[in-house]
Coordinates of N, CA, C and O in Angstrom, one line a residue:
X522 N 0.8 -1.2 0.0 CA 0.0 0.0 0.0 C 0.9 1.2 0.0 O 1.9 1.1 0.7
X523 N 0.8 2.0 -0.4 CA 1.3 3.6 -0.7 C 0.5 4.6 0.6 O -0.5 4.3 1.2
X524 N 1.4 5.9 0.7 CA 0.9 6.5 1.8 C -0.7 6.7 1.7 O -1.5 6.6 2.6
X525 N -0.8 7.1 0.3 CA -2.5 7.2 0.2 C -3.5 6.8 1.2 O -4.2 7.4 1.9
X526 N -3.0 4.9 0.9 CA -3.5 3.8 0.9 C -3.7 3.9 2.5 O -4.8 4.0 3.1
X527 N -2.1 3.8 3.3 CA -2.5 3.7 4.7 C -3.0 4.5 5.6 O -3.5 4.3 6.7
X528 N -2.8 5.9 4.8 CA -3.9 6.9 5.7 C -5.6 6.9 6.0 O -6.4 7.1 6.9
X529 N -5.6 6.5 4.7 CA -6.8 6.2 4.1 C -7.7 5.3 5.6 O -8.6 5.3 6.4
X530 N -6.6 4.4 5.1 CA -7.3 3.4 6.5 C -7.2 3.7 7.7 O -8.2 3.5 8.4
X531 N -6.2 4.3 8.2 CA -6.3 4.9 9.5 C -7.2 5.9 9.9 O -7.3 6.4 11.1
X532 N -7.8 6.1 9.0 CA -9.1 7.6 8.9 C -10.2 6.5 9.3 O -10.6 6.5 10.4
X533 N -10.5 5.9 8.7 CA -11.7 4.7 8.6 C -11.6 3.9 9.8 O -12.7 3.6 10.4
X534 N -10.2 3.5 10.3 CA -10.5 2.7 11.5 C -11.0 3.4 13.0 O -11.7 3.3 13.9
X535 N -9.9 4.3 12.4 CA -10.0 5.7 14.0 C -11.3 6.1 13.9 O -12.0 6.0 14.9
X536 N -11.7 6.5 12.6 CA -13.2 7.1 13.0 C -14.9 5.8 13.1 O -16.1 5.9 12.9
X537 N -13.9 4.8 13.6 CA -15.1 4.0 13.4 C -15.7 3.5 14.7 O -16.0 2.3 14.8
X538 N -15.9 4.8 15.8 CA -16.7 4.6 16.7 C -17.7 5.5 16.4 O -18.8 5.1 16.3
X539 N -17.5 6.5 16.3 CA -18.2 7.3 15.8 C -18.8 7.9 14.4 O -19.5 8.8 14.3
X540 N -18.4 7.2 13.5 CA -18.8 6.6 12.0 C -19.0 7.8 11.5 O -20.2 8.0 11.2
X541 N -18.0 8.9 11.2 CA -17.6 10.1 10.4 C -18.0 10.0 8.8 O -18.1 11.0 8.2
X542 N -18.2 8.7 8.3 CA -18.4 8.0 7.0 C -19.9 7.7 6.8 O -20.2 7.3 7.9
X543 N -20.9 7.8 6.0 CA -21.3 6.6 5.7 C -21.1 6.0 5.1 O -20.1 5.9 4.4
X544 N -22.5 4.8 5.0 CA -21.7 3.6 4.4 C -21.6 3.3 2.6 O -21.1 2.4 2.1
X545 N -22.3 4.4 2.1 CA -22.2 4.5 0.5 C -20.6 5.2 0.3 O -19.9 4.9 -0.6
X546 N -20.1 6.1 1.5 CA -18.8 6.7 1.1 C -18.3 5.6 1.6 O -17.7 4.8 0.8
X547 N -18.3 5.4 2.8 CA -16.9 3.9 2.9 C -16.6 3.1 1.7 O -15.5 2.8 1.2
X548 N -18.0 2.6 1.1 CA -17.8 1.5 0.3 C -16.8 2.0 -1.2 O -15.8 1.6 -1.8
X549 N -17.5 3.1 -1.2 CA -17.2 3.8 -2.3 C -15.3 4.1 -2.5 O -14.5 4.0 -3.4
X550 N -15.1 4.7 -1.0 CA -13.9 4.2 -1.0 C -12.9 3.3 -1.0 O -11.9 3.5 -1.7
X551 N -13.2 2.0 -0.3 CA -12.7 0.7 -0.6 C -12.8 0.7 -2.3 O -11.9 0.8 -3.1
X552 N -13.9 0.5 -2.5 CA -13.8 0.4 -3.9 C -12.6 1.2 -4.8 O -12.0 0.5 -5.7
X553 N -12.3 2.5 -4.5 CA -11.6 3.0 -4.8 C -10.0 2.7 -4.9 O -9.2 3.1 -5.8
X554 N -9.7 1.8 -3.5 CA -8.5 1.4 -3.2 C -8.5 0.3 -4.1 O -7.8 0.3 -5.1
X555 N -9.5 -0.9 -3.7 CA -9.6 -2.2 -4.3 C -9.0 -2.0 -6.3 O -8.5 -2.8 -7.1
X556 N -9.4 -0.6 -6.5 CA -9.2 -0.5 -8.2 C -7.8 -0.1 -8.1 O -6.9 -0.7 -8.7
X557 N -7.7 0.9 -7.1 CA -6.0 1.3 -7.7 C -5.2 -0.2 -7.5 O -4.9 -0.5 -8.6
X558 N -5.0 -0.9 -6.9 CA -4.3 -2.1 -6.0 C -4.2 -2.8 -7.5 O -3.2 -2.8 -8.3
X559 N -5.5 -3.2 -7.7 CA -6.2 -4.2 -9.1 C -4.8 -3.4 -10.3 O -3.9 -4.1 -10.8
X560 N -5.0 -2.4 -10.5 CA -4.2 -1.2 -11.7 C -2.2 -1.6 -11.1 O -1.6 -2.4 -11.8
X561 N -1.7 -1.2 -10.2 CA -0.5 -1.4 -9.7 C -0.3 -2.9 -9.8 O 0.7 -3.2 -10.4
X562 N -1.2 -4.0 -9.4 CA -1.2 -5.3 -9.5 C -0.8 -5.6 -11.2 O 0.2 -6.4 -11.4
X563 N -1.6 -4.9 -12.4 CA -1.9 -5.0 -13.7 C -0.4 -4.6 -14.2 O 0.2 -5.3 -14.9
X564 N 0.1 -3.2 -13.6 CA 1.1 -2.6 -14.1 C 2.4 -3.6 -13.7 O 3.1 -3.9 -14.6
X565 N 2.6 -4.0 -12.7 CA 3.8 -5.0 -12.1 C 4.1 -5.9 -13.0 O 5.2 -6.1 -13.6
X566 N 2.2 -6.9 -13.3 CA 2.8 -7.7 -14.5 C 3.4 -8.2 -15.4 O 4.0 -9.3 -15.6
X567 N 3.0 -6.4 -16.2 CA 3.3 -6.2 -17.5 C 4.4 -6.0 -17.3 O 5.2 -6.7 -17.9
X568 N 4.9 -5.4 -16.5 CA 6.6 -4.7 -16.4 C 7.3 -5.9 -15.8 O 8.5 -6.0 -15.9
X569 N 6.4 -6.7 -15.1 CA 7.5 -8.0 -15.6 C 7.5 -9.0 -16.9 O 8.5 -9.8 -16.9
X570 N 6.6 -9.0 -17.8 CA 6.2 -9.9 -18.3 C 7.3 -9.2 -19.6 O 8.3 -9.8 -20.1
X571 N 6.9 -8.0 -19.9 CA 8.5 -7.3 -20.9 C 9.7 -7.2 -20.0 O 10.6 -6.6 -20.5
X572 N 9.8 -7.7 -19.1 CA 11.0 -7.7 -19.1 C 11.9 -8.9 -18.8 O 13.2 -8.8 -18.7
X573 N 11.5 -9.9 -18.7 CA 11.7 -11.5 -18.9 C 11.8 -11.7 -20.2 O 12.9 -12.2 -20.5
X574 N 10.6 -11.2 -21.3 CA 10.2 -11.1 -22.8 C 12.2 -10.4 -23.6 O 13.1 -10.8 -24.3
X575 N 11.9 -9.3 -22.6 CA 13.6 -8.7 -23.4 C 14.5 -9.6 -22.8 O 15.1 -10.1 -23.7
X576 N 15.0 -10.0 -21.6 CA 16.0 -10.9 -21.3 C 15.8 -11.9 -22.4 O 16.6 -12.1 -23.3
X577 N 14.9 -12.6 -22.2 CA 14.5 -13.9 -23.4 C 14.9 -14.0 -24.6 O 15.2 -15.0 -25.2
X578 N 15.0 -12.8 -25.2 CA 15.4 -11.9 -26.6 C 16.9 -11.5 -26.7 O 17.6 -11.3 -27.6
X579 N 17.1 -11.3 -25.5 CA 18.7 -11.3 -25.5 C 19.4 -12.4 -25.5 O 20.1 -12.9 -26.4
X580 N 19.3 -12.8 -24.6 CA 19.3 -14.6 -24.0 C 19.9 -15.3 -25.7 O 21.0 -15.7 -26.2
X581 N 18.5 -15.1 -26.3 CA 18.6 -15.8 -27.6 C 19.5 -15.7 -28.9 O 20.1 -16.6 -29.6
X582 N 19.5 -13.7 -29.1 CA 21.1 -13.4 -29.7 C 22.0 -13.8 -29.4 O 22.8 -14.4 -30.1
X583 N 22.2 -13.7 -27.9 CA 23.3 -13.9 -27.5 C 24.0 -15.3 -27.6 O 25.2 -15.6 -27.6
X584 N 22.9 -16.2 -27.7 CA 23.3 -17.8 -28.2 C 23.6 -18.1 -29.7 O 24.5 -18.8 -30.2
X585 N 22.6 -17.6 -30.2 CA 22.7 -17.6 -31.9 C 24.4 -16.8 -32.4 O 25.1 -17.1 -33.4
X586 N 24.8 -15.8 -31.5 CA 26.1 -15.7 -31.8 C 27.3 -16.1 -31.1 O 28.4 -15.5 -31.1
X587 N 26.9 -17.3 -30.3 CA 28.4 -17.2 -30.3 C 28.2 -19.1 -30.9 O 29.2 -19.9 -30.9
X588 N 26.7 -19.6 -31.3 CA 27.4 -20.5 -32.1 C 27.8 -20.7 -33.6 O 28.3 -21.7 -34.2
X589 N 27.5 -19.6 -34.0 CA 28.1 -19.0 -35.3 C 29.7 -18.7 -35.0 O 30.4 -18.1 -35.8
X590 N 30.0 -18.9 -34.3 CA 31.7 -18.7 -34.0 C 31.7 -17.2 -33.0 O 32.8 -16.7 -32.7
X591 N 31.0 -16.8 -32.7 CA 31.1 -15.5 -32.1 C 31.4 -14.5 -32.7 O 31.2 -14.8 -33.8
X592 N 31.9 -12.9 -32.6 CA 31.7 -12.1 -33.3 C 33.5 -11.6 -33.7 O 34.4 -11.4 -33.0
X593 N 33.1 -11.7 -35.3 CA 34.3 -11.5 -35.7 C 35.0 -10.0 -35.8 O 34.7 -9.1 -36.7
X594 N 36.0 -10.0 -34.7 CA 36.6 -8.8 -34.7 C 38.2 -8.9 -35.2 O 38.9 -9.9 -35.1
X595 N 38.7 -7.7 -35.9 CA 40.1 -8.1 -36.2 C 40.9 -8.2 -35.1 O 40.4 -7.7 -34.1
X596 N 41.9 -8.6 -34.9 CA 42.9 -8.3 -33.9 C 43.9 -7.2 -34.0 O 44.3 -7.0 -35.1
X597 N 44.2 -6.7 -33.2 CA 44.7 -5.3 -33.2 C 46.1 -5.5 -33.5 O 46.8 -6.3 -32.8
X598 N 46.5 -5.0 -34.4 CA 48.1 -5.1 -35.0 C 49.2 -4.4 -34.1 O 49.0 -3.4 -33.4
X599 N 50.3 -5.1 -34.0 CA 51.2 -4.5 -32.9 C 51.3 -2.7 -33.2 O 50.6 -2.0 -34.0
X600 N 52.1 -2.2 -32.6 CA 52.0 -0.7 -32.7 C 53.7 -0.5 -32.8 O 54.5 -1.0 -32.0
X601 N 54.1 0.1 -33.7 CA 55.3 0.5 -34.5 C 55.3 1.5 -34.7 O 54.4 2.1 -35.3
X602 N 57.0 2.5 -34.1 CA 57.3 3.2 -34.5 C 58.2 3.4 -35.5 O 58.7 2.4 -36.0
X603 N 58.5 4.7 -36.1 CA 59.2 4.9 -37.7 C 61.3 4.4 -37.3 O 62.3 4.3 -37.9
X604 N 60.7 4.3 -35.8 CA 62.5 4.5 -35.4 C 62.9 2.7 -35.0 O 64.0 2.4 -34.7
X605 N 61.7 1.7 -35.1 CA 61.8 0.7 -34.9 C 61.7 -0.1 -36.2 O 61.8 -1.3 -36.1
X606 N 61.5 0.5 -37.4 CA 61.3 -0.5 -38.7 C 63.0 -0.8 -39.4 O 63.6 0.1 -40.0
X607 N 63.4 -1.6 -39.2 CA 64.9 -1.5 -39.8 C 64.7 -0.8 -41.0 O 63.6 -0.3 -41.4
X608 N 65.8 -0.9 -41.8 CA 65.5 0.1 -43.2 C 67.2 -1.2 -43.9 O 68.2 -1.5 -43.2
X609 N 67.1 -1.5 -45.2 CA 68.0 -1.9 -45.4 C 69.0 -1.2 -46.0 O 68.7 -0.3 -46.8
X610 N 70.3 -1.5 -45.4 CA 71.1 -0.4 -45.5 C 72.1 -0.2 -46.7 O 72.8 0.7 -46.7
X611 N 72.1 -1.3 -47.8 CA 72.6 -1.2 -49.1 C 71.0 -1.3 -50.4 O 69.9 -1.6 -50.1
X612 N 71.3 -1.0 -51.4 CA 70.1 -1.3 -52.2 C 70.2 -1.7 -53.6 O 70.4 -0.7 -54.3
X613 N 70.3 -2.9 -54.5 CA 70.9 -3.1 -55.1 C 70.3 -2.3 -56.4 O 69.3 -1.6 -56.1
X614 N 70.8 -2.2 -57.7 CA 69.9 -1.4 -58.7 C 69.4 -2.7 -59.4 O 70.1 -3.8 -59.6
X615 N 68.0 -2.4 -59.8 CA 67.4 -3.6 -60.7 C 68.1 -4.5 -61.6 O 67.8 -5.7 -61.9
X616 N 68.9 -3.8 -62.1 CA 69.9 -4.5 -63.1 C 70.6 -5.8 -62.3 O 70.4 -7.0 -62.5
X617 N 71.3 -5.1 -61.4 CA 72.5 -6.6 -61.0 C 71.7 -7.2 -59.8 O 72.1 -8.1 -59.1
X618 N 70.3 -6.5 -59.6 CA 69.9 -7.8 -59.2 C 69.6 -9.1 -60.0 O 70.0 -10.2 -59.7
X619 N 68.8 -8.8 -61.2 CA 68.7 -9.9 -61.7 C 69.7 -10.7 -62.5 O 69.4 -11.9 -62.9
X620 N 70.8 -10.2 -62.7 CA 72.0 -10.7 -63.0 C 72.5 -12.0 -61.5 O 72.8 -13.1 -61.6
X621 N 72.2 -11.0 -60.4 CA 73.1 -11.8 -59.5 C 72.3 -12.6 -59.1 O 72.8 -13.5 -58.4
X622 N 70.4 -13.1 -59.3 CA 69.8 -14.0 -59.2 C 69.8 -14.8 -60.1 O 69.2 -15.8 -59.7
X623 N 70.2 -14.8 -61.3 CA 70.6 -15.6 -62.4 C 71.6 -16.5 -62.3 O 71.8 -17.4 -63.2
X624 N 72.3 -16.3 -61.3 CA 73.8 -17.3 -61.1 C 73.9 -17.0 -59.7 O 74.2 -16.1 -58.9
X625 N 73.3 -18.6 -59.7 CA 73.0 -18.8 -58.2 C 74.8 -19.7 -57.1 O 75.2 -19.6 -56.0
X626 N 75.4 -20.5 -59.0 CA 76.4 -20.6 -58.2 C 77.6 -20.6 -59.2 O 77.6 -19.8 -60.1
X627 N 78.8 -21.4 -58.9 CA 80.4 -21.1 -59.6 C 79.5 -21.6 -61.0 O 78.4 -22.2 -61.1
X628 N 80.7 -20.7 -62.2 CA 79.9 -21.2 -63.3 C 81.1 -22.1 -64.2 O 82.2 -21.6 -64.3
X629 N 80.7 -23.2 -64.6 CA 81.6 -24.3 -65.2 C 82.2 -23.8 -66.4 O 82.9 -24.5 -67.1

């Protein structure tokens, strides 16, 4: 019950020696309560009933990917600076390279 709810009754019980109410407003009020209760009872439901519904829904992506292999991300390439890449320090000219790959060994 909500503050509403318990004042409400404490009005009703305190004044029930001397019956401050009649009995069309009493009723009228119970009724009153009995509806909001019935409404908060209604709303709980639902707000459980979607939110089981979305866990459920997640639940289920979340299975469907990871038996698909799970989610393909690249792997992050190491991190390189310009002062760590060696550099080759002779360079031959195209010509005597292919000359010097042409004769691989002594020549007869």
């Amino acid at each position: 019950m909500d503050h509403f709810e318990q004042e409400l009754t404490r009005m009703m019980r305190d004044g029930h020696t001397d019956r401050p109410y009649e009995d069309r407003h009493r009723y009228r009020l119970q009724a009153g309560v009995r509806a909001r209760q019935r409404a908060r009872a209604a709303w709980m439901a639902t707000a459980s009933v979607l939110t089981i519904a979305g866990l459920g829904i997640g639940l289920l992506l979340l299975a469907s990917t990871v038996a698909q292999g799970g989610p393909h991300t690249r792997q992050p390439r190491p991190v390189t600076s310009a002062e760590s890449v060696p550099t080759p320090s002779t360079v031959l000219p195209a010509s005597s390279a292919q000359v010097g790959a042409g004769s691989s060994g002594p020549a007869r």
